[in-house]
Amino acid sequence: MSVSLEEYFRTTFEDKLLVKLPEREDEHLTPATRLLEKRREMTEVEQALNAQKEEFQMKMESIQQRREELERKEFTLKESLLKFDKFLKDNDAKKNRAVKKANTERDSKLQRMREIEALSVESKKLQSFLEHQKIKLTKHMVFQKYMDKVLEKADEFSENKDAIMRYDTLVTTHQHLLDRETDNQDKLEREKANLMKFMEEKNNDIMNFNNQLANLQMNLEQAQSSAVKWESVWTHIKNTAARQTLLLGRIKMATHNLFMLINKQMKTKAEPSESTEQQLQKIQIYIKDLTEIIQETAERSRAEDEIIANRSQHANTPYKKVSITKFLPPFLHRKTKQ
């Protein structure tokens, strides 16, 4: 794993950050020496990153200043455009008011001329109508004389207008009675039709209610049979829920025991407020980290075994293989053997 990390940092940061990683002079350095070497390389990389961050921050500040200056210029230009636009609008408004006033005065003059012409025509018509009414009055004087003779012989009416009003009243009453009779006939026909329609609708409603009653009766029987079935299902669900609750309690207890064992191994204090999900997450992280350590240790052990085997073949001396399980916590020995 250390070899892959070294290659990763060499290929990633050597060209981008212009940091030359030192070449390995000895393939068989101790882990402590390699760790110090990696820390020194990481320090150089961090220094290069910080230098680039400072340069980037200075560029961003310069860009921000230019942006603010452009925004101020843009705001000044917008204000000038708004003032010029307002000036043009004021001039257009003044021009439109003058044109509107001139058009209004011209339309008013034309309207007055038309009114004068219309009044002249109407005056001529009224003069003609007056002459016609005079002629008509002369022709109708014979009726006036007839009404005068009627009033002389009839004591019921004192004036001509009383007789005329009596006639108008009788005509109006007769017409009202005729209209009332017609309305009553129409109402009677409508009521008959409404009665037939009402009876038909109620018969249909009775049939629908009978059908609904039959359906509801059938639904009631089905619901009663379903109730018996669901009661048995509910009993089964309660029994299953009890078993699941017991299983969940066992799982939580096992998780808590494993969590406490990991805390004891890591020599950390467990927080009482942590939930089972948080404990499982920490257990997963611990197992993942431990698996990586085991793999890395196994790779190093195999590499050392190969080196020692090669040396033993040349020197014809036996070597002793060191197991990595002695460095692991006791509850992971079985997993490592598998």
CSV table of C-alpha atoms in Angstrom, one decimal:
chain,number,residue,atom,x,y,z
A,1,MET,CA,0.0,0.0,0.0
A,2,SER,CA,2.9,2.4,0.8
A,3,VAL,CA,4.3,1.8,-2.7
A,4,SER,CA,1.0,2.6,-4.4
A,5,LEU,CA,0.6,5.8,-2.3
A,6,GLU,CA,4.1,6.9,-3.2
A,7,GLU,CA,3.4,6.4,-7.0
A,8,TYR,CA,0.1,8.2,-6.6
A,9,PHE,CA,1.7,11.3,-5.0
A,10,ARG,CA,4.6,11.2,-7.5
A,11,THR,CA,2.3,11.2,-10.6
A,12,THR,CA,-0.2,13.6,-9.2
A,13,PHE,CA,1.8,16.4,-7.6
A,14,GLU,CA,5.2,16.3,-9.4
A,15,ASP,CA,3.9,18.1,-12.6
A,16,LYS,CA,1.1,20.2,-11.2
A,17,LEU,CA,2.9,21.6,-8.1
A,18,LEU,CA,6.4,21.5,-9.6
A,19,VAL,CA,7.7,19.6,-6.6
A,20,LYS,CA,10.4,17.0,-7.3
A,21,LEU,CA,9.9,13.9,-5.2
A,22,PRO,CA,13.2,12.4,-4.2
A,23,GLU,CA,14.1,9.1,-5.7
A,24,ARG,CA,14.5,6.1,-3.4
A,25,GLU,CA,18.1,5.4,-2.8
A,26,ASP,CA,17.5,2.3,-0.8
A,27,GLU,CA,14.8,-0.3,-1.3
A,28,HIS,CA,15.2,-1.7,2.2
A,29,LEU,CA,14.7,1.3,4.4
A,30,THR,CA,13.1,0.8,7.7
A,31,PRO,CA,9.4,1.7,8.1
A,32,ALA,CA,10.2,4.6,10.4
A,33,THR,CA,12.7,6.1,7.9
A,34,ARG,CA,10.1,5.7,5.1
A,35,LEU,CA,7.4,7.4,7.3
A,36,LEU,CA,9.7,10.4,8.0
A,37,GLU,CA,10.5,10.6,4.2
A,38,LYS,CA,6.8,10.6,3.4
A,39,ARG,CA,6.0,13.2,6.0
A,40,ARG,CA,8.8,15.4,4.5
A,41,GLU,CA,7.4,14.9,1.0
A,42,MET,CA,3.8,15.7,2.3
A,43,THR,CA,5.1,18.9,4.0
A,44,GLU,CA,6.7,20.0,0.7
A,45,VAL,CA,3.5,19.3,-1.2
A,46,GLU,CA,1.4,21.2,1.4
A,47,GLN,CA,3.8,24.2,1.1
A,48,ALA,CA,3.4,24.2,-2.6
A,49,LEU,CA,-0.3,24.0,-2.3
A,50,ASN,CA,-0.4,26.9,0.1
A,51,ALA,CA,1.7,29.0,-2.2
A,52,GLN,CA,-0.7,28.3,-5.1
A,53,LYS,CA,-3.7,29.0,-2.8
A,54,GLU,CA,-2.2,32.4,-1.9
A,55,GLU,CA,-1.5,33.2,-5.6
A,56,PHE,CA,-5.0,32.2,-6.5
A,57,GLN,CA,-6.5,34.3,-3.6
A,58,MET,CA,-4.5,37.4,-4.9
A,59,LYS,CA,-5.9,36.8,-8.4
A,60,MET,CA,-9.4,36.4,-7.1
A,61,GLU,CA,-9.1,39.7,-5.1
A,62,SER,CA,-7.8,41.5,-8.2
A,63,ILE,CA,-10.7,40.1,-10.3
A,64,GLN,CA,-13.2,41.1,-7.6
A,65,GLN,CA,-11.8,44.7,-7.6
A,66,ARG,CA,-12.1,44.8,-11.4
A,67,ARG,CA,-15.6,43.5,-11.2
A,68,GLU,CA,-16.6,46.1,-8.6
A,69,GLU,CA,-15.1,48.9,-10.8
A,70,LEU,CA,-17.1,47.6,-13.8
A,71,GLU,CA,-20.2,47.4,-11.7
A,72,ARG,CA,-19.7,51.1,-10.7
A,73,LYS,CA,-19.2,52.1,-14.3
A,74,GLU,CA,-22.2,50.1,-15.4
A,75,PHE,CA,-24.4,51.8,-12.6
A,76,THR,CA,-23.2,55.3,-13.8
A,77,LEU,CA,-24.0,54.4,-17.4
A,78,LYS,CA,-27.4,53.1,-16.4
A,79,GLU,CA,-28.2,56.3,-14.5
A,80,SER,CA,-27.2,58.4,-17.6
A,81,LEU,CA,-29.3,56.3,-19.8
A,82,LEU,CA,-32.3,56.6,-17.4
A,83,LYS,CA,-31.9,60.4,-17.3
A,84,PHE,CA,-31.7,60.6,-21.1
A,85,ASP,CA,-34.7,58.3,-21.5
A,86,LYS,CA,-36.7,60.4,-19.0
A,87,PHE,CA,-35.8,63.5,-21.0
A,88,LEU,CA,-37.0,61.9,-24.3
A,89,LYS,CA,-40.2,60.7,-22.6
A,90,ASP,CA,-40.9,64.2,-21.2
A,91,ASN,CA,-40.4,65.8,-24.7
A,92,ASP,CA,-42.7,63.1,-26.2
A,93,ALA,CA,-45.3,63.7,-23.5
A,94,LYS,CA,-45.3,67.5,-24.2
A,95,LYS,CA,-45.6,66.9,-27.9
A,96,ASN,CA,-48.4,64.4,-27.5
A,97,ARG,CA,-50.3,66.8,-25.2
A,98,ALA,CA,-50.0,69.6,-27.7
A,99,VAL,CA,-51.1,67.4,-30.6
A,100,LYS,CA,-54.0,66.0,-28.4
A,101,LYS,CA,-55.1,69.5,-27.5
A,102,ALA,CA,-55.1,70.6,-31.1
A,103,ASN,CA,-57.0,67.5,-32.2
A,104,THR,CA,-59.5,68.0,-29.3
A,105,GLU,CA,-60.2,71.6,-30.4
A,106,ARG,CA,-60.6,70.6,-34.0
A,107,ASP,CA,-62.9,67.8,-33.1
A,108,SER,CA,-64.9,70.2,-30.8
A,109,LYS,CA,-65.3,72.6,-33.6
A,110,LEU,CA,-66.5,69.9,-36.0
A,111,GLN,CA,-68.9,68.6,-33.3
A,112,ARG,CA,-70.4,72.1,-32.9
A,113,MET,CA,-70.8,72.5,-36.6
A,114,ARG,CA,-72.5,69.1,-36.8
A,115,GLU,CA,-74.8,70.0,-33.9
A,116,ILE,CA,-75.8,73.3,-35.6
A,117,GLU,CA,-76.6,71.4,-38.8
A,118,ALA,CA,-78.6,68.8,-36.8
A,119,LEU,CA,-80.5,71.5,-34.9
A,120,SER,CA,-81.3,73.2,-38.1
A,121,VAL,CA,-82.7,69.9,-39.6
A,122,GLU,CA,-84.6,69.2,-36.4
A,123,SER,CA,-86.1,72.7,-36.4
A,124,LYS,CA,-87.3,72.2,-39.9
A,125,LYS,CA,-88.8,68.8,-38.9
A,126,LEU,CA,-90.5,70.3,-35.9
A,127,GLN,CA,-92.0,73.0,-38.1
A,128,SER,CA,-93.3,70.4,-40.5
A,129,PHE,CA,-94.6,68.3,-37.6
A,130,LEU,CA,-96.4,71.4,-36.2
A,131,GLU,CA,-98.1,72.0,-39.5
A,132,HIS,CA,-99.1,68.4,-39.7
A,133,GLN,CA,-100.5,68.4,-36.2
A,134,LYS,CA,-102.6,71.5,-36.9
A,135,ILE,CA,-104.1,69.7,-39.9
A,136,LYS,CA,-104.7,66.6,-37.8
A,137,LEU,CA,-106.3,68.7,-35.1
A,138,THR,CA,-108.7,70.3,-37.6
A,139,LYS,CA,-109.7,66.8,-38.8
A,140,HIS,CA,-110.2,65.4,-35.2
A,141,MET,CA,-112.4,68.3,-34.0
A,142,VAL,CA,-115.5,66.2,-35.1
A,143,PHE,CA,-114.6,63.7,-32.3
A,144,GLN,CA,-114.3,66.4,-29.8
A,145,LYS,CA,-117.8,67.6,-30.7
A,146,TYR,CA,-119.1,64.0,-30.4
A,147,MET,CA,-117.5,63.6,-26.9
A,148,ASP,CA,-119.1,66.9,-25.8
A,149,LYS,CA,-122.5,65.6,-26.8
A,150,VAL,CA,-121.9,62.3,-24.9
A,151,LEU,CA,-120.9,64.2,-21.7
A,152,GLU,CA,-124.1,66.3,-22.0
A,153,LYS,CA,-126.2,63.1,-22.1
A,154,ALA,CA,-124.2,60.9,-19.6
A,155,ASP,CA,-124.1,61.9,-15.9
A,156,GLU,CA,-121.3,59.3,-15.0
A,157,PHE,CA,-118.5,61.3,-16.6
A,158,SER,CA,-117.8,65.0,-16.0
A,159,GLU,CA,-115.0,65.4,-18.5
A,160,ASN,CA,-113.7,63.8,-21.7
A,161,LYS,CA,-110.6,62.4,-20.1
A,162,ASP,CA,-112.8,60.4,-17.5
A,163,ALA,CA,-114.5,58.6,-20.3
A,164,ILE,CA,-111.2,57.9,-22.1
A,165,MET,CA,-109.6,56.6,-18.8
A,166,ARG,CA,-112.6,54.4,-18.2
A,167,TYR,CA,-112.3,52.9,-21.7
A,168,ASP,CA,-108.5,52.3,-21.2
A,169,THR,CA,-109.1,50.7,-17.9
A,170,LEU,CA,-111.7,48.2,-19.3
A,171,VAL,CA,-109.4,47.4,-22.2
A,172,THR,CA,-106.4,46.8,-19.8
A,173,THR,CA,-108.5,44.7,-17.5
A,174,HIS,CA,-109.7,42.5,-20.4
A,175,GLN,CA,-106.2,42.0,-21.7
A,176,HIS,CA,-105.0,41.2,-18.1
A,177,LEU,CA,-107.7,38.6,-17.7
A,178,LEU,CA,-106.8,37.0,-21.0
A,179,ASP,CA,-103.1,36.9,-20.1
A,180,ARG,CA,-103.9,35.5,-16.7
A,181,GLU,CA,-106.0,32.7,-18.2
A,182,THR,CA,-103.2,31.8,-20.6
A,183,ASP,CA,-100.7,31.7,-17.8
A,184,ASN,CA,-102.9,29.5,-15.7
A,185,GLN,CA,-103.3,27.0,-18.6
A,186,ASP,CA,-99.5,27.0,-19.1
A,187,LYS,CA,-98.9,26.5,-15.4
A,188,LEU,CA,-101.4,23.6,-15.3
A,189,GLU,CA,-99.7,21.8,-18.2
A,190,ARG,CA,-96.3,22.3,-16.6
A,191,GLU,CA,-97.4,21.0,-13.2
A,192,LYS,CA,-98.9,17.9,-14.9
A,193,ALA,CA,-95.6,17.3,-16.7
A,194,ASN,CA,-93.6,17.9,-13.5
A,195,LEU,CA,-95.9,15.4,-11.6
A,196,MET,CA,-95.3,12.7,-14.2
A,197,LYS,CA,-91.6,13.4,-14.2
A,198,PHE,CA,-91.5,13.3,-10.4
A,199,MET,CA,-93.3,10.0,-10.2
A,200,GLU,CA,-91.0,8.5,-12.8
A,201,GLU,CA,-87.9,9.7,-10.9
A,202,LYS,CA,-89.2,8.4,-7.6
A,203,ASN,CA,-89.9,5.0,-9.1
A,204,ASN,CA,-86.4,4.9,-10.4
A,205,ASP,CA,-85.0,6.0,-7.0
A,206,ILE,CA,-86.9,3.2,-5.3
A,207,MET,CA,-85.5,0.7,-7.7
A,208,ASN,CA,-82.0,2.1,-7.2
A,209,PHE,CA,-82.4,2.0,-3.4
A,210,ASN,CA,-83.5,-1.6,-3.6
A,211,ASN,CA,-80.4,-2.5,-5.7
A,212,GLN,CA,-78.2,-0.5,-3.3
A,213,LEU,CA,-79.8,-2.3,-0.3
A,214,ALA,CA,-79.0,-5.7,-1.9
A,215,ASN,CA,-75.4,-4.7,-2.7
A,216,LEU,CA,-74.9,-3.4,0.9
A,217,GLN,CA,-76.3,-6.6,2.3
A,218,MET,CA,-73.9,-8.6,0.2
A,219,ASN,CA,-71.0,-6.3,1.2
A,220,LEU,CA,-72.0,-6.7,4.8
A,221,GLU,CA,-71.7,-10.5,4.5
A,222,GLN,CA,-68.4,-10.2,2.7
A,223,ALA,CA,-67.1,-7.8,5.4
A,224,GLN,CA,-68.1,-10.2,8.2
A,225,SER,CA,-66.3,-13.0,6.5
A,226,SER,CA,-63.2,-10.8,5.9
A,227,ALA,CA,-63.3,-9.7,9.6
A,228,VAL,CA,-62.9,-13.2,10.7
A,229,LYS,CA,-60.0,-13.7,8.3
A,230,TRP,CA,-58.2,-10.5,9.3
A,231,GLU,CA,-58.6,-11.3,13.0
A,232,SER,CA,-56.6,-14.5,12.4
A,233,VAL,CA,-54.1,-12.5,10.3
A,234,TRP,CA,-53.8,-9.9,13.1
A,235,THR,CA,-53.1,-12.6,15.7
A,236,HIS,CA,-50.4,-14.0,13.4
A,237,ILE,CA,-48.9,-10.5,13.0
A,238,LYS,CA,-48.8,-9.9,16.7
A,239,ASN,CA,-47.0,-13.2,17.2
A,240,THR,CA,-44.6,-12.4,14.4
A,241,ALA,CA,-44.0,-8.9,15.8
A,242,ALA,CA,-43.1,-10.4,19.3
A,243,ARG,CA,-40.6,-12.8,17.7
A,244,GLN,CA,-39.1,-9.9,15.6
A,245,THR,CA,-38.9,-7.7,18.7
A,246,LEU,CA,-37.0,-10.4,20.5
A,247,LEU,CA,-34.7,-10.9,17.5
A,248,LEU,CA,-34.1,-7.1,17.3
A,249,GLY,CA,-33.2,-7.0,21.0
A,250,ARG,CA,-30.7,-9.8,20.6
A,251,ILE,CA,-29.2,-8.0,17.6
A,252,LYS,CA,-28.9,-4.8,19.5
A,253,MET,CA,-27.3,-6.6,22.5
A,254,ALA,CA,-24.8,-8.3,20.1
A,255,THR,CA,-24.0,-5.0,18.4
A,256,HIS,CA,-23.5,-3.3,21.8
A,257,ASN,CA,-21.2,-6.0,23.0
A,258,LEU,CA,-19.1,-5.8,19.8
A,259,PHE,CA,-19.1,-2.0,20.1
A,260,MET,CA,-17.9,-2.2,23.7
A,261,LEU,CA,-15.2,-4.7,22.8
A,262,ILE,CA,-13.9,-2.4,20.0
A,263,ASN,CA,-13.9,0.6,22.3
A,264,LYS,CA,-12.0,-1.5,24.9
A,265,GLN,CA,-9.5,-2.5,22.2
A,266,MET,CA,-9.1,1.1,21.0
A,267,LYS,CA,-9.1,2.3,24.6
A,268,THR,CA,-11.8,4.9,23.9
A,269,LYS,CA,-14.8,5.8,26.0
A,270,ALA,CA,-18.3,5.0,24.5
A,271,GLU,CA,-20.9,7.7,24.5
A,272,PRO,CA,-24.2,6.5,26.1
A,273,SER,CA,-26.3,8.6,23.6
A,274,GLU,CA,-25.0,6.7,20.6
A,275,SER,CA,-27.7,4.7,18.8
A,276,THR,CA,-27.4,1.2,17.4
A,277,GLU,CA,-27.0,2.6,13.8
A,278,GLN,CA,-24.2,4.8,15.0
A,279,GLN,CA,-22.5,1.9,16.7
A,280,LEU,CA,-22.8,-0.3,13.6
A,281,GLN,CA,-21.3,2.6,11.5
A,282,LYS,CA,-18.3,2.8,13.9
A,283,ILE,CA,-18.0,-1.0,13.9
A,284,GLN,CA,-18.0,-1.0,10.0
A,285,ILE,CA,-15.4,1.8,9.9
A,286,TYR,CA,-13.2,-0.1,12.5
A,287,ILE,CA,-13.4,-3.4,10.6
A,288,LYS,CA,-12.7,-1.7,7.3
A,289,ASP,CA,-9.6,0.1,8.7
A,290,LEU,CA,-8.5,-3.1,10.4
A,291,THR,CA,-8.9,-5.1,7.1
A,292,GLU,CA,-6.8,-2.5,5.3
A,293,ILE,CA,-4.1,-2.8,8.0
A,294,ILE,CA,-4.2,-6.6,7.8
A,295,GLN,CA,-3.9,-6.5,4.0
A,296,GLU,CA,-1.1,-3.9,4.1
A,297,THR,CA,0.7,-5.9,6.9
A,298,ALA,CA,0.3,-9.1,4.9
A,299,GLU,CA,1.7,-7.6,1.8
A,300,ARG,CA,4.7,-6.3,3.7
A,301,SER,CA,5.1,-9.7,5.4
A,302,ARG,CA,5.0,-11.5,2.0
A,303,ALA,CA,7.5,-9.0,0.6
A,304,GLU,CA,9.8,-9.5,3.6
A,305,ASP,CA,9.4,-13.2,3.4
A,306,GLU,CA,10.4,-13.2,-0.3
A,307,ILE,CA,13.5,-11.0,0.5
A,308,ILE,CA,14.5,-13.3,3.3
A,309,ALA,CA,13.9,-16.4,1.2
A,310,ASN,CA,16.0,-15.0,-1.6
A,311,ARG,CA,18.8,-14.2,0.9
A,312,SER,CA,18.4,-17.7,2.5
A,313,GLN,CA,18.8,-19.4,-0.9
A,314,HIS,CA,22.0,-17.5,-1.6
A,315,ALA,CA,23.3,-18.1,2.0
A,316,ASN,CA,21.8,-21.6,2.4
A,317,THR,CA,20.4,-20.6,5.9
A,318,PRO,CA,16.9,-21.2,7.1
A,319,TYR,CA,14.6,-18.3,8.1
A,320,LYS,CA,11.8,-18.0,10.5
A,321,LYS,CA,8.3,-16.7,9.3
A,322,VAL,CA,6.6,-14.2,11.6
A,323,SER,CA,2.8,-14.4,11.9
A,324,ILE,CA,0.8,-11.2,11.7
A,325,THR,CA,-1.9,-12.5,13.9
A,326,LYS,CA,0.0,-11.7,17.1
A,327,PHE,CA,-0.4,-8.0,16.3
A,328,LEU,CA,-4.2,-8.3,16.0
A,329,PRO,CA,-6.9,-8.2,18.7
A,330,PRO,CA,-8.0,-11.6,20.0
A,331,PHE,CA,-11.5,-11.6,18.5
A,332,LEU,CA,-10.1,-11.2,14.9
A,333,HIS,CA,-7.6,-14.2,15.1
A,334,ARG,CA,-10.2,-16.6,13.7
A,335,LYS,CA,-11.1,-14.3,10.8
A,336,THR,CA,-7.5,-13.9,9.9
A,337,LYS,CA,-6.9,-17.7,9.8
A,338,GLN,CA,-9.9,-18.1,7.5
